[in-house]
């Protein structure tokens, strides 16, 4: 069994939780409130900005020209294409300059980005790739599942179309082959690669929960004052 097939099975719980999360289902049927989608898009723009930097750092650690080329080209594509989509979507969602200026990453987004930076700074290219692959892979699977959905909301239809494309599927197959190669080259490191991959699968689920609950830094925090006599 190839490494990617193995870790995909081991983390299936998180994938299923993402597929059936009310945020994702709300995109599919068009019932997701636009305010929640707006929250998500702001956080996703923050995530993608740092994702491109992690890709560039991974390129610096790659040991062959083909991998260097892949990481740099992918970083360029995400920066120019997906972030441009976000900028266009921001206009449609009515995101103001003030909202962008006052933006603060929610805990889930901040923790996910920190996890990826930890993998790339403290590990090698294989560790970095194990941490970043679950994101595009999950979105590709979601795109395939939702490709026949008709939410009747233009923003949601565009979102589905982006991740349901044949090009996206081809890219993921190539990326899975890369991670399989890295795992074969360093069999003793496979446990660590699994841990990075699993954490990212968890954070992917949290990325839906975050906008669904409009997660903030005060939410869930309470002061347990001692009882007064």
Short mmCIF file of C-alpha atoms in Angstrom, two decimals:
data_model
loop_
_atom_site.label_atom_id
_atom_site.label_comp_id
_atom_site.label_asym_id
_atom_site.label_seq_id
_atom_site.Cartn_x
_atom_site.Cartn_y
_atom_site.Cartn_z
CA UNK A 1 0.00 0.00 0.00
CA UNK A 2 1.38 3.40 -1.00
CA UNK A 3 1.96 5.99 1.72
CA UNK A 4 -0.81 8.35 0.57
CA UNK A 5 -3.38 5.57 0.43
CA UNK A 6 -2.37 4.54 3.94
CA UNK A 7 -2.60 8.00 5.53
CA UNK A 8 -5.82 8.77 3.65
CA UNK A 9 -7.44 5.71 5.25
CA UNK A 10 -6.01 6.48 8.68
CA UNK A 11 -7.37 10.04 8.62
CA UNK A 12 -10.72 9.27 6.97
CA UNK A 13 -12.61 10.37 10.09
CA UNK A 14 -11.46 13.97 9.56
CA UNK A 15 -12.26 13.85 5.85
CA UNK A 16 -15.78 12.58 6.43
CA UNK A 17 -16.26 15.25 9.10
CA UNK A 18 -15.30 17.86 6.51
CA UNK A 19 -17.56 16.41 3.80
CA UNK A 20 -20.58 16.53 6.10
CA UNK A 21 -19.79 19.73 7.95
CA UNK A 22 -22.75 22.16 7.80
CA UNK A 23 -20.50 24.83 6.28
CA UNK A 24 -19.62 22.62 3.31
CA UNK A 25 -23.17 21.33 2.97
CA UNK A 26 -24.39 24.92 3.10
CA UNK A 27 -22.22 25.75 0.09
CA UNK A 28 -23.64 22.76 -1.78
CA UNK A 29 -27.30 23.65 -1.26
CA UNK A 30 -26.88 27.42 -1.16
CA UNK A 31 -28.11 27.77 2.43
CA UNK A 32 -24.82 28.99 3.90
CA UNK A 33 -25.24 32.61 5.12
CA UNK A 34 -22.98 34.94 3.16
CA UNK A 35 -21.65 36.43 6.40
CA UNK A 36 -20.15 33.06 7.30
CA UNK A 37 -18.66 32.72 3.83
CA UNK A 38 -17.21 36.21 4.15
CA UNK A 39 -15.58 35.26 7.45
CA UNK A 40 -14.16 32.17 5.78
CA UNK A 41 -12.79 34.03 2.77
CA UNK A 42 -10.95 36.56 4.93
CA UNK A 43 -9.34 33.77 6.94
CA UNK A 44 -8.58 31.78 3.79
CA UNK A 45 -6.81 34.75 2.20
CA UNK A 46 -4.59 34.92 5.29
CA UNK A 47 -3.95 31.18 5.07
CA UNK A 48 -3.10 31.25 1.36
CA UNK A 49 -0.71 34.16 1.79
CA UNK A 50 1.32 32.08 4.22
CA UNK A 51 0.80 28.85 2.23
CA UNK A 52 2.68 30.43 -0.68
CA UNK A 53 5.53 31.35 1.67
CA UNK A 54 5.69 27.77 2.97
CA UNK A 55 5.88 26.55 -0.63
CA UNK A 56 8.77 28.93 -1.30
CA UNK A 57 10.57 27.72 1.83
CA UNK A 58 10.00 24.12 0.72
CA UNK A 59 11.55 24.98 -2.66
CA UNK A 60 14.67 26.14 -0.83
CA UNK A 61 14.89 22.75 0.89
CA UNK A 62 14.15 20.62 -2.19
CA UNK A 63 17.05 18.52 -3.46
CA UNK A 64 16.24 18.21 -7.16
CA UNK A 65 15.39 20.72 -9.87
CA UNK A 66 12.00 19.19 -10.67
CA UNK A 67 10.78 19.62 -7.10
CA UNK A 68 12.17 23.16 -6.88
CA UNK A 69 10.31 24.03 -10.07
CA UNK A 70 7.07 22.49 -8.76
CA UNK A 71 7.09 24.41 -5.46
CA UNK A 72 7.93 27.74 -7.08
CA UNK A 73 5.36 27.34 -9.86
CA UNK A 74 2.67 26.31 -7.39
CA UNK A 75 3.44 29.27 -5.15
CA UNK A 76 3.20 31.59 -8.15
CA UNK A 77 -0.08 30.03 -9.30
CA UNK A 78 -1.73 30.35 -5.89
CA UNK A 79 -0.52 33.91 -5.46
CA UNK A 80 -1.78 35.04 -8.86
CA UNK A 81 -4.90 32.91 -9.36
CA UNK A 82 -6.49 31.98 -6.05
CA UNK A 83 -5.68 35.24 -4.29
CA UNK A 84 -7.04 37.15 -7.28
CA UNK A 85 -10.26 35.17 -6.88
CA UNK A 86 -10.32 36.24 -3.25
CA UNK A 87 -9.86 39.88 -4.21
CA UNK A 88 -12.74 39.63 -6.70
CA UNK A 89 -14.88 37.80 -4.19
CA UNK A 90 -14.12 40.43 -1.54
CA UNK A 91 -15.79 43.02 -3.77
CA UNK A 92 -18.86 40.85 -4.21
CA UNK A 93 -19.04 40.24 -0.45
CA UNK A 94 -18.64 43.91 0.33
CA UNK A 95 -15.39 43.54 2.27
CA UNK A 96 -14.23 47.03 3.20
CA UNK A 97 -10.70 48.42 3.41
CA UNK A 98 -11.29 48.91 7.13
CA UNK A 99 -12.18 45.24 7.59
CA UNK A 100 -9.00 44.20 5.81
CA UNK A 101 -6.90 46.61 7.87
CA UNK A 102 -8.42 45.42 11.14
CA UNK A 103 -8.33 41.72 10.20
CA UNK A 104 -7.14 39.31 12.87
CA UNK A 105 -6.50 35.65 12.18
CA UNK A 106 -8.85 33.37 14.10
CA UNK A 107 -7.26 30.70 16.35
CA UNK A 108 -7.82 27.86 13.85
CA UNK A 109 -6.23 29.76 10.96
CA UNK A 110 -3.32 30.98 13.10
CA UNK A 111 -2.66 27.50 14.49
CA UNK A 112 -2.84 25.86 11.06
CA UNK A 113 -0.35 28.32 9.58
CA UNK A 114 1.93 27.88 12.60
CA UNK A 115 1.80 24.10 12.13
CA UNK A 116 2.93 24.43 8.50
CA UNK A 117 5.74 26.82 9.40
CA UNK A 118 6.89 24.43 12.11
CA UNK A 119 7.06 21.58 9.59
CA UNK A 120 9.03 23.54 6.99
CA UNK A 121 11.38 25.36 9.38
CA UNK A 122 12.18 22.42 11.66
CA UNK A 123 11.98 19.62 9.09
CA UNK A 124 12.95 18.82 5.55
CA UNK A 125 11.01 19.10 2.29
CA UNK A 126 9.19 15.80 2.95
CA UNK A 127 7.87 17.04 6.30
CA UNK A 128 6.78 20.33 4.79
CA UNK A 129 4.94 18.57 1.98
CA UNK A 130 3.19 16.16 4.35
CA UNK A 131 1.83 19.19 6.19
CA UNK A 132 0.61 21.09 3.11
CA UNK A 133 -0.83 18.31 0.93
CA UNK A 134 -4.08 17.67 2.88
CA UNK A 135 -5.40 21.13 1.98
CA UNK A 136 -5.50 20.87 -1.85
CA UNK A 137 -6.26 17.14 -1.70
CA UNK A 138 -9.31 17.63 0.52
CA UNK A 139 -10.59 20.53 -1.58
CA UNK A 140 -10.23 18.43 -4.72
CA UNK A 141 -12.30 15.62 -3.17
CA UNK A 142 -14.91 18.10 -1.99
CA UNK A 143 -15.03 19.58 -5.48
CA UNK A 144 -15.67 16.14 -6.99
CA UNK A 145 -18.42 15.43 -4.47
CA UNK A 146 -20.13 18.77 -5.10
CA UNK A 147 -19.59 19.05 -8.86
CA UNK A 148 -23.26 18.33 -9.59
CA UNK A 149 -24.56 20.59 -6.82
CA UNK A 150 -26.71 23.56 -7.80
CA UNK A 151 -26.55 26.06 -4.92
CA UNK A 152 -27.98 28.87 -7.09
CA UNK A 153 -25.53 31.27 -5.43
CA UNK A 154 -22.91 32.49 -7.89
CA UNK A 155 -20.11 32.71 -5.33
CA UNK A 156 -20.69 29.14 -4.23
CA UNK A 157 -20.94 27.86 -7.80
CA UNK A 158 -17.59 29.50 -8.61
CA UNK A 159 -16.04 27.99 -5.50
CA UNK A 160 -17.22 24.49 -6.46
CA UNK A 161 -16.13 24.90 -10.09
CA UNK A 162 -12.61 25.86 -9.02
CA UNK A 163 -12.03 22.68 -7.03
CA UNK A 164 -14.01 20.30 -9.27
CA UNK A 165 -11.87 20.91 -12.35
CA UNK A 166 -10.04 18.13 -14.17
CA UNK A 167 -6.82 20.14 -13.84
CA UNK A 168 -7.19 20.14 -10.06
CA UNK A 169 -7.56 16.37 -10.09
CA UNK A 170 -4.45 15.91 -12.24
CA UNK A 171 -2.46 18.19 -9.96
CA UNK A 172 -3.45 16.20 -6.88
CA UNK A 173 -2.43 12.91 -8.47
CA UNK A 174 0.99 14.41 -9.20
CA UNK A 175 1.27 15.70 -5.63
CA UNK A 176 0.34 12.33 -4.17
CA UNK A 177 3.08 10.74 -6.27
CA UNK A 178 5.54 13.25 -4.81
CA UNK A 179 4.63 12.44 -1.23
CA UNK A 180 4.76 8.71 -1.96
CA UNK A 181 8.28 9.24 -3.32
CA UNK A 182 9.37 11.20 -0.26
CA UNK A 183 8.01 8.47 2.04
CA UNK A 184 9.86 5.76 0.11
CA UNK A 185 13.11 7.72 0.24
CA UNK A 186 12.92 8.06 4.02
CA UNK A 187 11.06 5.04 5.43
CA UNK A 188 12.23 5.77 8.98
CA UNK A 189 10.56 9.17 8.83
CA UNK A 190 7.13 7.91 7.78
CA UNK A 191 5.69 8.10 11.30
CA UNK A 192 6.60 11.78 11.51
CA UNK A 193 5.14 12.42 8.05
CA UNK A 194 1.92 10.74 9.20
CA UNK A 195 1.77 13.01 12.24
CA UNK A 196 2.16 16.17 10.13
CA UNK A 197 -0.46 14.92 7.68
CA UNK A 198 -2.92 14.04 10.45
CA UNK A 199 -2.60 17.42 12.17
CA UNK A 200 -3.33 19.19 8.90
CA UNK A 201 -6.43 17.03 8.36
CA UNK A 202 -7.65 18.10 11.79
CA UNK A 203 -6.97 21.76 11.03
CA UNK A 204 -8.83 21.41 7.73
CA UNK A 205 -11.92 20.37 9.67
CA UNK A 206 -11.34 23.25 12.06
CA UNK A 207 -11.23 25.61 9.08
CA UNK A 208 -14.94 24.87 8.45
CA UNK A 209 -15.84 25.03 12.13
CA UNK A 210 -14.07 28.38 12.47
CA UNK A 211 -16.36 30.39 10.13
CA UNK A 212 -19.41 28.37 11.11
CA UNK A 213 -19.02 29.52 14.72
CA UNK A 214 -17.24 32.79 13.83
CA UNK A 215 -14.43 31.68 16.09
CA UNK A 216 -12.59 34.36 18.05
CA UNK A 217 -9.92 34.63 20.73
CA UNK A 218 -12.37 35.25 23.58
CA UNK A 219 -14.83 32.53 22.63
CA UNK A 220 -14.78 29.72 25.18
CA UNK A 221 -12.60 31.63 27.64
CA UNK A 222 -14.07 32.21 31.09
CA UNK A 223 -12.94 33.57 34.46
CA UNK A 224 -13.41 31.16 37.31
CA UNK A 225 -13.53 33.58 40.21
CA UNK A 226 -13.37 32.14 43.74
CA UNK A 227 -16.60 32.18 45.68
CA UNK A 228 -17.00 35.09 48.06
CA UNK A 229 -17.88 34.41 51.70
#
